[in-house]
């Protein structure tokens, strides 16, 4: 069961501003039945002041989609179109006391509907907007590049999982994950940060002298492996290195740990990654 | 919320009072290890043997030693699959279906990585298999066929006996996940070609955390968990004594009540289903109306989303489940409904009611009375619905 806040529950069970505005000044339709949620946002805007004097919605979707839509209408009534334009998806989530991370896309849908409605109010051709969406990235949910870029930028997203939670992109067949990784890296690069989202390939070092190898193994144990074990009240002792065979003993909590075999495997994985792919670790027992 | 109308018995079931009573002495009193040499432990071993016999009787096994206790249905499934692959290392194919439980489905990418070709048989719109297609895939490279007895989402029953016969003729091992079927429909392994069969305790009024794997005497087998000599070296690890005793008792009770499932429970299910389909427009029954478990109904309510339905039912004290994307945390609706080709307009709004002998006709009537307003309320919010019918006016440009 989702851990919804009381406010989300309240806005789902007793949503405000459900319905239709006949002759609305602005309409924003987003989503699709295939993807599992859709929202129709309708606005009444006062002439001259451009103040939103009424907002209503209809939503097809889960509890948090309905709650987000209702919250959005409450947030924008009384604001001018210009003021409303500044509302972000995070603002909608915050208004509800937060949303489960897997449900953030509900707040993004609200924000999208608002954008579409404002574009409609200003007489901007939706077809034109669509052309600016960039290439299609996620086939399963029909999500385009520009949209993902924007959401990554606005919400400082760093992983594919987060992008999926916010936009649904990548939540189906997963074949677009590399493309999403590229987008994340591109956005952060523009922000001046170099992220490496994709898992790095193991750094296989070129042939080393025995001395270099021993030094690297000792370093890896000291810097990468021991700190983790010490955290769990254990320790590791390097006993000997013969060719590619590394003999170790586990101390402290680790010595009696029932998952010693698992620990050995993960130590071996680490050494294979950092030193050489053919390292074999032997666990010495006292 | 005081009383819950629990109609989610394919998810888990209430532990039967008698089952609980049977288990109680083995927590603080008779806590010995069944493997011990002393009487204090040995008597527990005898009680486990009794449980083994009870489970064997429920599924009509000829020998009680054909029952291996495990920790759950998933463990039983994994044991069967990996045992077959290890026992027949030269065979590199597995046949299964597109409607299996995640316990089998999730193994597919893992097996494929190991170079095993996994054939997933198609299902038609009623959830039934094409046995001709199956027959074409069976060959001497097949290490195992694993096909569920009854589907957890729709209740649809697969013709496992016929399929097992076909596998036997080709000398291929056959496993079935009977987690949903055991205790609801009769199973008789003594007169069957099935080699391995999984069951789970908590689906038949025993506690969670215990399952069993039936392994036909003489079948090739490799243990999944290695260690001690428990379960005749076929499943290491000190026995979950109390739960195994509970499973034994639950099996005995299930066997005594099996007719009730097909009369009393079925009658409640049928009434619930018929009335809902009659009272609510634009509904679709998912699955094969005739060929399915007596306790399960899976109904799609078009143009609304399942999570909303569940949350409103929850407010009324009704517990059910949904195949919608939003309830699973994934973004796509149930793989079973998609495999059946249920349209997205319906898949997102699917609700499963799964009953047990603890439900009453009054409860069914309560759901019948209270469900239609819930559906109406959500449809009144939906942009795909207008004046009591679907509307095509809403077609967003952005998605």
XYZ file of C-alpha atoms in Angstrom, chain B residues 109-254:
146
model
C 15.964 -12.983 -18.028
C 18.294 -14.680 -15.548
C 18.027 -18.019 -17.359
C 18.438 -16.400 -20.760
C 21.686 -14.852 -19.578
C 22.881 -18.341 -18.747
C 22.223 -19.424 -22.304
C 18.895 -21.153 -21.681
C 16.244 -20.594 -24.343
C 12.959 -19.857 -22.595
C 9.812 -20.395 -24.639
C 6.830 -18.515 -23.266
C 3.599 -19.905 -24.655
C 0.928 -17.435 -25.743
C -2.502 -17.241 -24.186
C -5.688 -16.269 -26.006
C -8.106 -13.552 -24.920
C -9.699 -15.914 -22.408
C -6.305 -16.795 -20.960
C -6.182 -20.292 -22.473
C -3.150 -21.970 -24.064
C -2.799 -23.453 -27.531
C -1.693 -27.064 -27.028
C -0.686 -27.406 -30.680
C 1.829 -24.617 -30.201
C 3.035 -26.335 -27.040
C 3.427 -29.659 -28.827
C 5.552 -28.045 -31.517
C 8.017 -26.680 -28.982
C 8.455 -29.894 -26.951
C 11.669 -31.616 -27.945
C 14.656 -33.557 -26.612
C 16.434 -30.287 -25.749
C 13.683 -29.319 -23.319
C 14.994 -29.547 -19.756
C 11.686 -28.648 -18.140
C 8.136 -27.526 -18.765
C 6.806 -25.298 -16.002
C 3.173 -24.232 -16.293
C 0.968 -23.019 -13.478
C -2.115 -25.059 -12.571
C -4.336 -22.022 -12.024
C -3.667 -18.354 -12.609
C -3.495 -16.121 -9.552
C -5.002 -13.094 -11.297
C -7.830 -14.569 -13.336
C -8.205 -18.031 -11.813
C -7.978 -19.585 -15.296
C -6.988 -23.263 -15.108
C -4.395 -24.631 -17.537
C -4.683 -28.234 -18.828
C -1.561 -29.311 -16.932
C -2.447 -33.001 -16.869
C -2.708 -33.186 -20.629
C 0.446 -31.105 -20.988
C 2.337 -33.288 -18.528
C 1.292 -36.382 -20.519
C 2.639 -34.787 -23.686
C 5.916 -33.956 -21.922
C 6.191 -37.485 -20.545
C 5.870 -38.940 -24.028
C 8.923 -36.904 -25.023
C 10.803 -37.751 -21.841
C 10.619 -34.178 -20.564
C 10.305 -33.222 -16.890
C 7.106 -31.343 -15.979
C 6.615 -28.888 -13.111
C 3.469 -27.026 -12.133
C 2.976 -24.131 -9.744
C -0.216 -25.208 -7.992
C -0.009 -22.502 -5.335
C -3.449 -21.089 -6.201
C -5.064 -24.404 -7.078
C -4.159 -26.537 -4.075
C -7.087 -26.790 -1.699
C -9.483 -25.219 -4.197
C -9.641 -27.930 -6.859
C -8.858 -31.644 -6.449
C -5.306 -32.718 -7.248
C -4.262 -36.347 -7.549
C -0.570 -36.913 -8.114
C -0.891 -40.683 -7.899
C -2.754 -40.620 -11.173
C -0.760 -37.914 -12.913
C 2.168 -37.381 -15.234
C 3.332 -34.269 -13.350
C 6.835 -34.686 -11.899
C 7.015 -31.671 -9.599
C 4.354 -29.459 -8.037
C 4.665 -26.356 -5.852
C 2.304 -25.350 -3.074
C 2.338 -22.515 -0.565
C 1.009 -22.561 3.001
C -0.435 -19.093 3.291
C -2.764 -19.493 0.315
C -4.649 -22.290 2.071
C -5.072 -20.983 5.611
C -1.643 -22.018 6.930
C 0.917 -19.388 7.957
C 3.211 -17.431 5.667
C 6.793 -18.633 5.213
C 6.167 -22.299 4.454
C 5.668 -24.165 1.210
C 6.199 -27.580 -0.251
C 7.501 -29.164 -3.406
C 6.094 -32.482 -4.549
C 8.840 -34.507 -6.209
C 7.796 -37.738 -7.918
C 9.754 -40.696 -6.622
C 12.455 -41.621 -9.094
C 12.710 -38.171 -10.678
C 16.133 -36.637 -11.100
C 16.703 -33.940 -8.517
C 19.396 -31.505 -7.378
C 18.875 -29.551 -4.148
C 18.569 -25.769 -4.238
C 19.723 -25.156 -0.661
C 22.754 -27.153 0.336
C 23.839 -27.837 3.895
C 22.446 -30.254 6.444
C 20.707 -33.513 5.732
C 17.153 -32.289 6.394
C 14.345 -33.378 4.089
C 16.406 -36.396 3.045
C 19.224 -34.206 1.761
C 16.846 -32.486 -0.610
C 16.371 -29.196 1.234
C 18.917 -28.186 3.846
C 18.159 -25.954 6.804
C 16.485 -26.603 10.130
C 12.787 -27.109 9.530
C 10.295 -24.290 10.121
C 8.628 -26.719 12.510
C 5.564 -24.790 13.634
C 4.664 -23.633 10.138
C 5.154 -27.087 8.666
C 2.799 -28.470 11.321
C 0.399 -25.650 10.410
C 0.624 -26.503 6.729
C -0.107 -30.147 7.523
C -3.220 -29.262 9.498
C -4.354 -26.766 6.873
C -3.943 -29.430 4.179
C -6.107 -31.807 6.187
C -8.820 -29.169 6.643
C -8.629 -28.093 2.986
